Every structure is written in C-alpha cells, then in structure tokens.
Coordinates of C-alpha atoms in Angstrom, one line a residue:
M913 CA -2.2 -23.6 -73.2
S914 CA 0.7 -22.0 -70.9
L915 CA 1.0 -24.4 -68.6
K916 CA 1.8 -27.2 -71.6
D917 CA 5.6 -27.9 -70.9
K918 CA 6.3 -26.7 -67.5
K919 CA 8.0 -28.0 -64.9
I920 CA 6.0 -27.2 -61.4
I921 CA 6.9 -28.2 -58.0
L922 CA 3.7 -29.1 -55.9
A923 CA 5.0 -28.8 -52.0
V924 CA 1.8 -29.8 -49.5
T925 CA 1.8 -28.8 -46.4
G926 CA 0.3 -30.2 -43.2
S927 CA -3.0 -28.8 -42.8
I928 CA -6.7 -29.8 -44.0
A929 CA -6.7 -28.0 -47.1
A930 CA -4.5 -30.6 -48.3
Y931 CA -7.6 -33.1 -49.8
K932 CA -8.2 -30.5 -52.3
T933 CA -4.2 -30.9 -53.9
P934 CA -5.1 -34.8 -55.9
Q935 CA -7.8 -32.4 -57.4
L936 CA -5.2 -29.5 -58.6
V937 CA -3.3 -31.9 -59.5
R938 CA -5.3 -33.5 -62.1
L939 CA -6.2 -29.9 -63.1
L940 CA -2.2 -28.9 -63.8
V941 CA -1.6 -32.8 -65.5
K942 CA -4.8 -32.0 -67.6
A943 CA -3.4 -28.6 -69.0
G944 CA -0.3 -30.3 -69.9
A945 CA 2.5 -29.7 -66.9
E946 CA 4.4 -31.9 -65.3
V947 CA 3.4 -32.4 -61.8
Q948 CA 6.4 -33.2 -59.0
V949 CA 3.9 -33.4 -55.6
V950 CA 6.6 -33.2 -52.3
M951 CA 4.9 -33.0 -49.1
T952 CA 6.0 -32.7 -45.2
E953 CA 5.4 -35.4 -43.4
A954 CA 2.4 -33.7 -41.2
A955 CA 0.6 -33.5 -45.2
K956 CA 0.3 -37.6 -44.2
D957 CA -2.2 -37.3 -42.1
F958 CA -3.9 -35.1 -44.4
V959 CA -4.0 -37.0 -48.2
T960 CA -1.7 -40.1 -48.6
P961 CA 1.0 -39.7 -51.6
L962 CA -0.4 -42.5 -53.0
A963 CA -2.9 -40.7 -53.9
L964 CA -0.7 -38.1 -55.2
A965 CA 1.7 -40.0 -56.8
T966 CA -1.6 -42.1 -59.1
V967 CA -2.7 -38.2 -60.3
S968 CA 0.8 -36.6 -61.3
T969 CA 2.2 -40.5 -62.4
K970 CA 5.6 -39.4 -60.4
E971 CA 6.9 -41.0 -56.8
V972 CA 6.4 -38.0 -54.1
F973 CA 9.4 -37.5 -51.9
Y974 CA 8.5 -36.5 -48.6
A975 CA 11.9 -37.1 -46.1
V976 CA 16.1 -35.7 -47.8
S977 CA 16.4 -39.3 -47.1
N978 CA 14.3 -43.1 -46.9
G979 CA 17.1 -45.2 -46.3
A980 CA 19.1 -45.9 -48.4
H981 CA 17.8 -43.3 -51.3
W982 CA 18.3 -39.7 -51.0
N983 CA 16.7 -37.4 -52.3
N984 CA 18.3 -35.0 -54.5
H985 CA 16.9 -31.6 -53.5
V986 CA 19.2 -28.8 -54.7
H987 CA 18.2 -30.6 -58.0
L988 CA 14.4 -30.2 -57.5
G989 CA 14.9 -26.7 -56.9
R990 CA 16.8 -26.2 -60.5
W991 CA 14.7 -28.2 -62.6
A992 CA 11.3 -26.8 -61.8
D993 CA 9.7 -23.4 -63.7
V994 CA 7.8 -23.1 -60.3
L995 CA 7.5 -23.9 -56.7
L996 CA 4.5 -23.8 -55.1
V997 CA 3.3 -23.8 -52.2
A998 CA -0.5 -24.9 -51.4
P999 CA -1.7 -25.7 -48.4
C1000 CA 1.1 -23.4 -47.2
T1001 CA 0.1 -23.0 -43.3
A1002 CA 1.2 -20.5 -40.7
N1003 CA 3.9 -23.2 -39.4
T1004 CA 5.3 -23.3 -42.6
L1005 CA 5.1 -19.1 -43.9
A1006 CA 7.3 -18.7 -40.8
K1007 CA 8.9 -21.0 -41.5
M1008 CA 9.9 -19.8 -45.0
A1009 CA 10.4 -16.1 -43.2
Q1010 CA 13.0 -17.5 -41.6
G1011 CA 14.7 -19.7 -43.6
L1012 CA 14.2 -23.4 -41.4
C1013 CA 15.0 -25.9 -43.0
D1014 CA 14.2 -29.8 -41.6
N1015 CA 12.0 -30.9 -43.1
M1016 CA 12.0 -31.7 -47.4
V1017 CA 9.6 -29.1 -48.4
Q1018 CA 12.2 -26.4 -46.9
A1019 CA 15.2 -28.4 -48.1
I1020 CA 13.8 -27.4 -51.4
Y1021 CA 12.5 -24.3 -50.6
L1022 CA 15.7 -22.7 -50.4
S1023 CA 17.2 -24.4 -53.2
A1024 CA 14.7 -23.0 -55.2
A1025 CA 16.6 -21.7 -58.7
C1026 CA 12.5 -20.8 -59.9
P1027 CA 9.1 -17.9 -58.9
V1028 CA 8.0 -19.5 -55.4
V1029 CA 4.1 -19.4 -54.7
F1030 CA 2.0 -20.0 -51.8
A1031 CA -1.4 -20.1 -51.6
P1032 CA -1.9 -19.7 -47.8
A1033 CA -4.7 -21.8 -45.5
M1034 CA -5.1 -21.4 -41.9
D1035 CA -7.7 -20.2 -39.7
E1036 CA -9.0 -16.5 -39.3
D1037 CA -7.3 -15.4 -36.4
M1038 CA -4.4 -17.1 -37.3
W1039 CA -5.0 -15.6 -41.0
L1040 CA -5.0 -12.0 -39.6
H1041 CA -2.3 -12.5 -36.2
P1042 CA 0.1 -9.6 -37.0
A1043 CA 2.9 -12.6 -37.3
T1044 CA 1.1 -13.7 -40.0
R1045 CA 0.8 -10.4 -41.6
A1046 CA 4.6 -10.3 -40.7
N1047 CA 5.5 -13.7 -42.6
V1048 CA 3.4 -12.6 -45.5
Q1049 CA 5.4 -9.6 -46.5
Q1050 CA 8.7 -11.2 -45.7
L1051 CA 8.0 -13.9 -48.5
Q1052 CA 6.5 -10.8 -50.9
S1053 CA 10.0 -9.1 -50.2
Y1054 CA 11.8 -11.9 -51.3
G1055 CA 9.9 -11.7 -54.7
H1056 CA 7.6 -14.4 -53.7
H1057 CA 3.7 -14.6 -55.4
L1058 CA 0.5 -15.0 -53.1
I1059 CA -2.5 -16.5 -54.1
P1060 CA -5.3 -14.9 -51.6
V1061 CA -7.0 -16.6 -49.4
E1062 CA -11.1 -17.0 -49.8
S1063 CA -13.6 -16.6 -47.4
G1064 CA -16.1 -19.6 -45.8
P1065 CA -16.8 -21.7 -43.1
L1066 CA -13.5 -23.1 -42.2
A1067 CA -11.9 -26.1 -40.4
S1068 CA -12.5 -24.7 -36.7
G1069 CA -16.8 -24.2 -37.2
L1070 CA -16.1 -20.5 -37.7
T1071 CA -16.4 -18.3 -41.3
G1072 CA -14.4 -16.4 -42.6
P1073 CA -10.9 -15.8 -44.2
G1074 CA -7.8 -17.9 -44.1
R1075 CA -9.1 -20.6 -46.4
M1076 CA -6.9 -21.8 -49.4
A1077 CA -7.3 -20.4 -52.6
E1078 CA -9.7 -23.4 -55.2
P1079 CA -7.6 -25.7 -56.9
E1080 CA -9.8 -24.2 -60.5
T1081 CA -8.3 -20.7 -58.9
I1082 CA -5.4 -21.9 -58.8
A1083 CA -4.2 -23.4 -61.8
A1084 CA -6.1 -20.6 -63.7
W1085 CA -3.9 -17.9 -61.0
L1086 CA -0.7 -19.9 -62.5
E1087 CA -1.4 -19.8 -66.5
H1088 CA -1.9 -16.2 -65.8
F1089 CA 1.6 -15.8 -64.0
F1090 CA 3.1 -17.9 -67.6
A1091 CA 1.2 -16.5 -69.9
P1092 CA 3.8 -14.3 -71.9
E1093 CA 1.6 -11.4 -72.1
Q1094 CA 0.9 -11.5 -69.1
Q1095 CA 4.1 -11.5 -67.0
P1096 CA 4.5 -9.8 -64.4
V1097 CA 6.3 -6.3 -64.3
A1098 CA 9.6 -5.9 -62.5
I1099 CA 8.5 -4.2 -58.9
P1100 CA 11.3 -2.4 -56.9
P1101 CA 11.2 -3.5 -53.4
N1102 CA 10.2 -1.3 -51.0
T1103 CA 7.9 -0.2 -52.8
K1104 CA 4.6 1.5 -51.4
A1105 CA 1.3 2.8 -52.6
L1106 CA -1.4 4.7 -51.2
I1107 CA -5.5 4.4 -52.1
T1108 CA -8.1 6.5 -51.4
A1109 CA -11.6 5.5 -51.1
G1110 CA -15.2 5.5 -50.5
P1111 CA -17.8 9.0 -50.1
T1112 CA -16.8 12.0 -47.9
Y1113 CA -19.4 12.4 -45.3
E1114 CA -19.7 16.7 -44.4
A1115 CA -21.2 17.7 -41.3
I1116 CA -24.5 19.4 -41.4
D1117 CA -25.3 19.1 -37.6
P1118 CA -24.6 16.1 -34.9
V1119 CA -26.7 13.8 -37.0
R1120 CA -26.9 15.2 -40.4
F1121 CA -24.6 15.3 -43.6
I1122 CA -23.6 15.9 -46.8
G1123 CA -22.8 12.8 -48.8
N1124 CA -22.8 10.6 -51.6
F1125 CA -23.5 6.9 -52.6
S1126 CA -19.9 5.6 -52.9
T1127 CA -19.4 2.5 -51.2
G1128 CA -15.7 2.0 -51.4
K1129 CA -15.3 -1.3 -53.9
M1130 CA -13.6 -0.2 -56.3
G1131 CA -11.0 1.2 -54.4
I1132 CA -10.9 -1.7 -51.8
A1133 CA -10.6 -3.6 -54.9
L1134 CA -7.4 -1.8 -56.1
A1135 CA -6.4 -2.0 -52.9
E1136 CA -5.8 -5.9 -52.9
A1137 CA -5.0 -6.0 -56.5
L1138 CA -2.1 -4.1 -55.6
A1139 CA -1.1 -5.9 -52.3
E1140 CA -1.4 -8.8 -54.9
R1141 CA 1.4 -7.8 -56.1
G1142 CA 3.0 -7.7 -52.6
I1143 CA 2.9 -4.2 -52.8
P1144 CA 1.7 -2.8 -49.1
V1145 CA -1.1 -0.5 -48.8
D1146 CA -2.3 2.8 -47.2
L1147 CA -5.5 3.0 -48.0
V1148 CA -7.3 6.3 -46.6
L1149 CA -11.0 4.7 -46.5
G1150 CA -13.9 7.1 -45.7
P1151 CA -17.1 5.8 -44.1
S1152 CA -18.0 2.8 -45.7
K1153 CA -19.2 -0.7 -45.3
E1154 CA -16.6 -2.4 -46.7
S1155 CA -13.7 -3.4 -45.7
T1156 CA -10.3 -5.9 -46.2
Q1157 CA -8.3 -7.9 -44.0
H1158 CA -5.5 -8.1 -46.5
P1159 CA -2.2 -8.8 -44.3
L1160 CA 0.0 -6.1 -46.8
I1161 CA -3.1 -3.0 -46.2
T1162 CA -3.3 -0.7 -43.3
T1163 CA -6.4 0.8 -42.8
H1164 CA -6.6 4.8 -42.1
K1165 CA -11.0 5.8 -41.9
V1166 CA -11.3 8.7 -42.2
V1167 CA -14.6 10.7 -42.7
S1168 CA -14.7 14.5 -43.8
A1169 CA -12.7 15.8 -47.1
R1170 CA -10.5 17.5 -44.9
E1171 CA -9.9 14.2 -43.2
M1172 CA -9.0 12.6 -46.4
Y1173 CA -7.1 15.1 -47.3
D1174 CA -5.0 15.3 -43.9
A1175 CA -4.2 11.6 -44.1
C1176 CA -3.4 12.0 -48.2
E1177 CA -0.6 14.2 -47.4
R1178 CA 0.7 12.4 -44.2
L1179 CA 1.0 9.5 -46.0
F1180 CA 2.4 10.5 -49.6
P1181 CA 5.6 11.6 -49.3
E1182 CA 5.9 7.7 -49.1
A1183 CA 4.0 6.8 -51.5
A1184 CA 5.7 5.8 -55.5
I1185 CA 1.6 4.8 -56.5
S1186 CA -1.8 6.9 -55.4
I1187 CA -4.3 6.1 -57.0
L1188 CA -6.8 8.5 -55.7
S1189 CA -10.2 6.4 -55.9
A1190 CA -12.2 7.9 -53.5
A1191 CA -16.0 10.0 -54.6
V1192 CA -14.4 13.4 -52.1
A1193 CA -17.4 16.1 -51.6
D1194 CA -16.7 19.1 -53.9
F1195 CA -18.3 21.7 -51.0
R1196 CA -19.0 21.0 -47.7
P1197 CA -20.7 23.2 -44.9
Q1198 CA -19.6 26.7 -43.8
E1199 CA -20.2 26.1 -40.7
A1200 CA -21.4 22.6 -38.6
A1201 CA -24.2 23.1 -36.2
A1202 CA -22.9 22.0 -32.8
E1203 CA -26.1 21.1 -32.3
K1204 CA -29.4 19.6 -34.0
I1205 CA -31.1 22.6 -36.2
K1206 CA -34.9 22.6 -35.8
K1207 CA -37.4 22.1 -38.0
G1208 CA -39.2 25.4 -37.2
S1209 CA -41.3 27.2 -39.5
E1210 CA -39.9 28.4 -42.4
D1211 CA -40.1 26.5 -45.5
T1212 CA -36.7 26.4 -45.9
M1213 CA -33.1 26.2 -45.1
Q1214 CA -30.4 28.3 -46.4
L1215 CA -26.6 26.4 -46.4
T1216 CA -23.7 28.4 -47.1
L1217 CA -21.3 26.0 -48.9
V1218 CA -17.2 26.8 -49.3
K1219 CA -15.1 24.8 -51.4
N1220 CA -13.1 21.1 -50.2
P1221 CA -9.6 20.8 -50.4
D1222 CA -8.6 19.6 -53.9
I1223 CA -6.6 16.3 -52.7
L1224 CA -5.8 15.3 -56.4
A1225 CA -4.9 18.5 -57.9
H1226 CA -2.8 18.9 -54.5
L1227 CA -0.2 15.6 -54.8
G1228 CA -0.5 16.6 -58.5
A1229 CA 1.3 19.5 -57.8
I1230 CA 3.5 18.0 -55.3
K1231 CA 5.1 14.9 -56.9
N1232 CA 7.9 14.0 -57.8
A1233 CA 9.7 12.4 -60.5
G1234 CA 9.4 8.5 -58.8
Q1235 CA 5.7 8.9 -57.9
T1236 CA 2.8 8.1 -60.0
V1237 CA -0.9 9.8 -59.4
V1238 CA -3.8 8.8 -60.9
G1239 CA -7.1 10.1 -60.4
F1240 CA -10.7 8.9 -61.2
A1241 CA -13.5 10.6 -63.2
L1242 CA -17.3 10.0 -62.5
E1243 CA -19.1 11.8 -65.5
T1244 CA -22.3 12.2 -66.4
N1245 CA -22.7 14.3 -69.7
N1246 CA -19.3 14.7 -72.4
E1247 CA -17.2 12.3 -70.2
L1248 CA -14.2 11.8 -72.5
E1249 CA -14.1 16.0 -72.8
H1250 CA -13.9 16.5 -68.9
A1251 CA -12.1 13.8 -67.7
L1252 CA -8.9 14.9 -70.6
K1253 CA -8.8 18.4 -68.7
K1254 CA -9.0 16.9 -65.6
L1255 CA -5.6 14.7 -66.3
K1256 CA -4.3 18.3 -68.0
A1257 CA -5.1 20.3 -65.2
K1258 CA -4.8 17.6 -61.8
N1259 CA -0.9 16.8 -63.5
A1260 CA -2.4 13.1 -63.0
D1261 CA -0.3 10.5 -65.0
M1262 CA -3.5 8.5 -65.6
I1263 CA -7.4 9.3 -65.1
V1264 CA -9.8 6.4 -65.1
L1265 CA -12.8 7.5 -66.5
N1266 CA -16.5 6.2 -65.3
S1267 CA -19.6 6.9 -66.9
L1268 CA -22.7 6.7 -65.2
Q1269 CA -24.6 6.4 -68.2
E1270 CA -22.9 2.7 -68.7
A1271 CA -24.9 0.4 -67.0
G1272 CA -23.8 -1.7 -64.6
A1273 CA -21.1 1.3 -64.0
G1274 CA -20.4 3.7 -60.9
F1275 CA -21.8 3.4 -57.2
G1276 CA -23.7 0.5 -56.0
H1277 CA -22.4 -2.2 -57.8
D1278 CA -20.5 -4.9 -57.6
T1279 CA -19.2 -4.4 -62.1
N1280 CA -17.4 -1.5 -64.0
K1281 CA -16.6 -0.2 -66.8
V1282 CA -14.1 2.3 -67.3
T1283 CA -11.3 3.9 -69.7
L1284 CA -7.9 5.3 -69.4
L1285 CA -6.2 8.1 -69.7
S1286 CA -2.6 8.3 -69.9
A1287 CA -1.0 11.6 -69.8
D1288 CA 1.0 10.0 -72.8
G1289 CA -2.1 10.2 -75.4
T1290 CA -2.8 6.5 -74.9
Q1291 CA -6.6 5.2 -74.0
T1292 CA -7.5 2.1 -72.4
A1293 CA -11.1 0.9 -72.5
L1294 CA -11.9 -2.0 -70.6
P1295 CA -15.2 -3.8 -70.8
L1296 CA -17.9 -4.4 -68.3
Q1297 CA -16.5 -6.6 -65.9
S1298 CA -16.3 -7.0 -61.8
K1299 CA -14.7 -4.7 -59.8
K1300 CA -11.9 -6.8 -59.0
E1301 CA -11.2 -7.4 -62.5
I1302 CA -11.6 -4.5 -63.2
A1303 CA -8.6 -3.5 -60.5
K1304 CA -6.6 -5.9 -61.8
S1305 CA -6.4 -4.6 -65.0
I1306 CA -6.4 -1.1 -63.9
V1307 CA -3.3 -1.7 -61.3
D1308 CA -1.8 -4.3 -64.5
C1309 CA -2.4 -0.8 -66.6
V1310 CA -0.2 1.8 -64.1
L1311 CA 2.4 -0.8 -63.1
A1312 CA 3.3 -1.0 -67.0
L1313 CA 3.0 3.0 -67.3
K1314 CA 5.5 3.5 -64.1
Y1315 CA 8.3 0.5 -64.8
N1316 CA 7.8 -0.4 -68.7
N1317 CA 8.5 3.2 -69.3
A1318 CA 10.7 3.8 -66.2

C-alpha cells in the first residue's frame, strides 16, 4: 500500500472534529504508516492525549517543553514524510498563514521540511469569511495541500460547508498523494484558471428564452478540482441552480452567450488554463421583443436567429504560448469525427468528447463518460463515473499536458 512505512505527523487542533482523530490514526496505522500525534493545548478539551497515544502507540506531544523534557520540534519537522493538520481550525489557519509560533503545532509546522496537508474544520460563516478564504489561498501559495471541507450538520446547529473531511476520506487522500503514479504535477505559483459552466439563455421577450438542459454540474466540478490543486479559478456561470463556495473560486454570473463572451474576454489574459465546459447557445433571436409577445390568431410564429460569438474559437485564436485552452464537444452522431474537427478548427489544446448516446452521460446526470482528445493525437477514454471524479481526471490530464510537456 502507498502508506506503508510512511512517517506521518498528525497535528490536532482545538475543534470538536478532533473526536474523529483516533479513528483517523487507526486507519493510517492499519495502512502501514507510522503516526506521531502532536496537539495544541486547546485540542485536549476535545480528545485526550491518552486516547491518541493508545491508537498510535507513541507518546503524544503537546508542549515544546514539559518540565525537564524538551520535545525537539526541529527533529520532528525533518523526520516526517508529511505533516497533516487535522482538524485545522480557523485560528490555526490564520497562524499558519502568518507564520506565528506560539504552540507545539506551530513550532513543528515552521520546522517542517516535508509536504504540509491541512483539513479545515469550522462553522459555515467562518469558512466562508473573506479572511479564511485569504488564509487558505495563502497556505496554498506556499505549496501546501487542502483537503476540502464537507457539507453537513455543524456544531452550531446549522447545516452547510465547514465539516472536516471524514477520516476515511483523509486516509484515501493521503494514499492517492503517495501513490507513485499520482504524484502531483509541479504547478508554478500565480497560476490561474478560467472555467465556463452551465447553459446560456437567449431572450425572445422579457419572459421567454432559447436555452438548453445544461445544469453546470460538470463545470463546477472542474472548478473545484482545480481549486483543490491550489489554483484560483474564475468561474463564468450561466443561469444555473448549482453553486460552489470554495474559497479559491470567484463566480461571475452571466445569462446570455454575449455576456459569457465578454466575461471570458476580460478574464482570459490572466488565465494559464481555460476549460470551456458551458453549453453556449449557437444562435440567438435577432431581436428580443421589449414586451411579452401575445399569441394572436396566427398558427405559427417566425423567429430570425443570428449566430452567437464562438468563445472557444476566439480564445483559441488569441491564446499565447503560455496558455492552454480546453473545449467540450457534446455530440449525438459521428462523435469522434466531429470532435477531432472541432479540436483543429478551434485551435484547442484538448477537446473533452461527451456523447449523449452513452447511458448516464450528458445533461442532468451526476455521472459522465468522456474521451479526452489532445492536439498531439493522444486519446484517453475515461469510464462512467461521478462528475467529480471525471473532473479530477480531466484536471490531472490537463495539468500533465501543460506542465509535463513544458
């Protein structure tokens, strides 16, 4: 297993989620890891050092100095293969971002010569606060890795995002992190991404429009997958009930194709990676009536449609050597042929081929099945899986294409 013989420091801070840490230690030890637990004094109010020492079979450290005994935080920081801060409170996030050193956890953090992973835990309003957003982004700019919070019941009695990921999720994340074939691509600092998602609505009159069945789920999953890799994302989202609260994602809401085009043109110059997953209407009514069109006595109504601007073609034409542009192709027949033509015609670096002929794929589903077509001729077929897993696979392929070939 990928955790066998790995040396893991688990830093526990003062959150109610600390009650989950004995189970987390059990899972890591069972997977073959050697786990050294350290704690803040506040964490001892939620879980005892004795409980964690029992499951880890190691003394738990919670003070740099304990009487005549000095705990060598520099040695510990160099001993570990990874430092995992879980749960990581809003207070600890802020201290890590600012480099404060007033407890054993912070002393080890500032001495760590290994990758740092943090799993936040706090209430919804704290998680969504701009200060927390800035602190998460600061830690990720240091190269640290975020294990995203989950949504559900919170200690305050509210329900929403802020829960620490479950122990099983954290253990699986670490196994994925240490798997040789899954080592993260080195992403340059200040990398930004642009994602389009959802449908566009093209007005016929003030109450009617031309649209499609896109929900925006795939695009939001892509934005979250990029953000989890530490990349700030501008999400241009058409009219959709879906949303995201990830602190590294800035959502720009639009309605029409022309609004989406304008937003993309404004944001594109700063984007190293652009993934255009929105289902943009190809045509719009030439004129939108100022008032609701009455039915009248006629049996038919004629609409004159004009082409909308082609966002993928435009960005493909103006991209520079440092920018990667990925498009989506939703096809109903001759899928591969049409997608390859689109890849070349739009000057894209990759096309994600999505077929409506596949059961469980396309609009309205929580699953998808796609094939990735790269400009270098590579074709990668991904099996039917959740859109979140598909998004992670697409992001892995895009990052490998961009940075491994750089």
